[in-house]
Coordinates of C-alpha atoms in Angstrom, one line a residue:
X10 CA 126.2 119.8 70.1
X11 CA 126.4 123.4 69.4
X12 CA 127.3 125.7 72.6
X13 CA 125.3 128.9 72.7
X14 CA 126.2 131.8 74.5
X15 CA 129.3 130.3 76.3
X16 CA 127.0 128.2 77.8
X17 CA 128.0 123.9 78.1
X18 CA 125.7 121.8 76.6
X19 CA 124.4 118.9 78.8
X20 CA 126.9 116.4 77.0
X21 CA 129.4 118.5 78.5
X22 CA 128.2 118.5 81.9
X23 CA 127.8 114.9 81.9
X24 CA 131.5 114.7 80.5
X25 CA 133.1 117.1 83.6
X26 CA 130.9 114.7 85.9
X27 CA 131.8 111.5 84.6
X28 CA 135.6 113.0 84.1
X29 CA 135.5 114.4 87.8
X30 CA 134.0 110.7 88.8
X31 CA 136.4 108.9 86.9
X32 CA 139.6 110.6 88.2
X33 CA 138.4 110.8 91.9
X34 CA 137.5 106.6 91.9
X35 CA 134.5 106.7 91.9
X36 CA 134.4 104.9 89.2
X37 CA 137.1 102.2 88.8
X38 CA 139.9 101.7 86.7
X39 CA 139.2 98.3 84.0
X40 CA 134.9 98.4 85.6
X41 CA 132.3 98.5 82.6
X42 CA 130.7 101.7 81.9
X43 CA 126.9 100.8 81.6
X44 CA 124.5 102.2 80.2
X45 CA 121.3 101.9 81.7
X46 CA 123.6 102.3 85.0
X47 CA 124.8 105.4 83.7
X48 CA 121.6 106.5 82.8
X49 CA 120.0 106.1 86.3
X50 CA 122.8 107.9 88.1
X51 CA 123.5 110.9 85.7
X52 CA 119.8 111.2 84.7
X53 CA 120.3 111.4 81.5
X54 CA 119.5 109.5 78.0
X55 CA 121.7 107.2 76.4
X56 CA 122.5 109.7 73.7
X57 CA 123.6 112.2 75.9
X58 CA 125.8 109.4 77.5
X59 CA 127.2 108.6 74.2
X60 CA 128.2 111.8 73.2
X61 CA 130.6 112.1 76.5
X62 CA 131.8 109.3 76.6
X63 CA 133.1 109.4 72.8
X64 CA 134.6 112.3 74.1
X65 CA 136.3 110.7 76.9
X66 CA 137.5 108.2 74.9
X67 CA 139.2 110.5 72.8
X68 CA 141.2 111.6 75.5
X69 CA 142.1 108.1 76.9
X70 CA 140.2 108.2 80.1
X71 CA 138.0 105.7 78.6
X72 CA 138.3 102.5 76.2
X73 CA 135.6 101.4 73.8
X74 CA 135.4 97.6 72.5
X75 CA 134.1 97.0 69.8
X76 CA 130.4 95.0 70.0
X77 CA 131.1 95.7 73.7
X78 CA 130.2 99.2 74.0
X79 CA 131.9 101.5 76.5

């Protein structure tokens, strides 16, 4: 997604809050990243979802399987 105006996207936002959850515990170390879970509690689509998480992944803070998802 293209930022406008030094503005974040909402991939972005979802990737601070998931980041921010991740590294305070909330969510736990190893614990399956769901989607429709993920969905509920971020209110967000899957898409949206996708696009941070790839991102987090990048960075190590998450691990995708493959045929597993995230």
């Amino acid at each position: 997604m293209v930022v406008k105006g030094g503005k974040q996207t909402l991939s972005d936002d979802i990737r601070a809050r998931l980041r921010a959850d991740i590294l305070s515990g909330r969510l736990l170390p190893g614990s399956r990243l769901k989607f429709p879970v993920l969905s509920a509690r971020y209110d967000v689509s899957v898409s949206v979802l996708r696009e941070a998480l790839v991102r987090l992944a990048e960075q190590g803070l998450v691990q995708s399987e493959p045929h597993q998802g995230l």
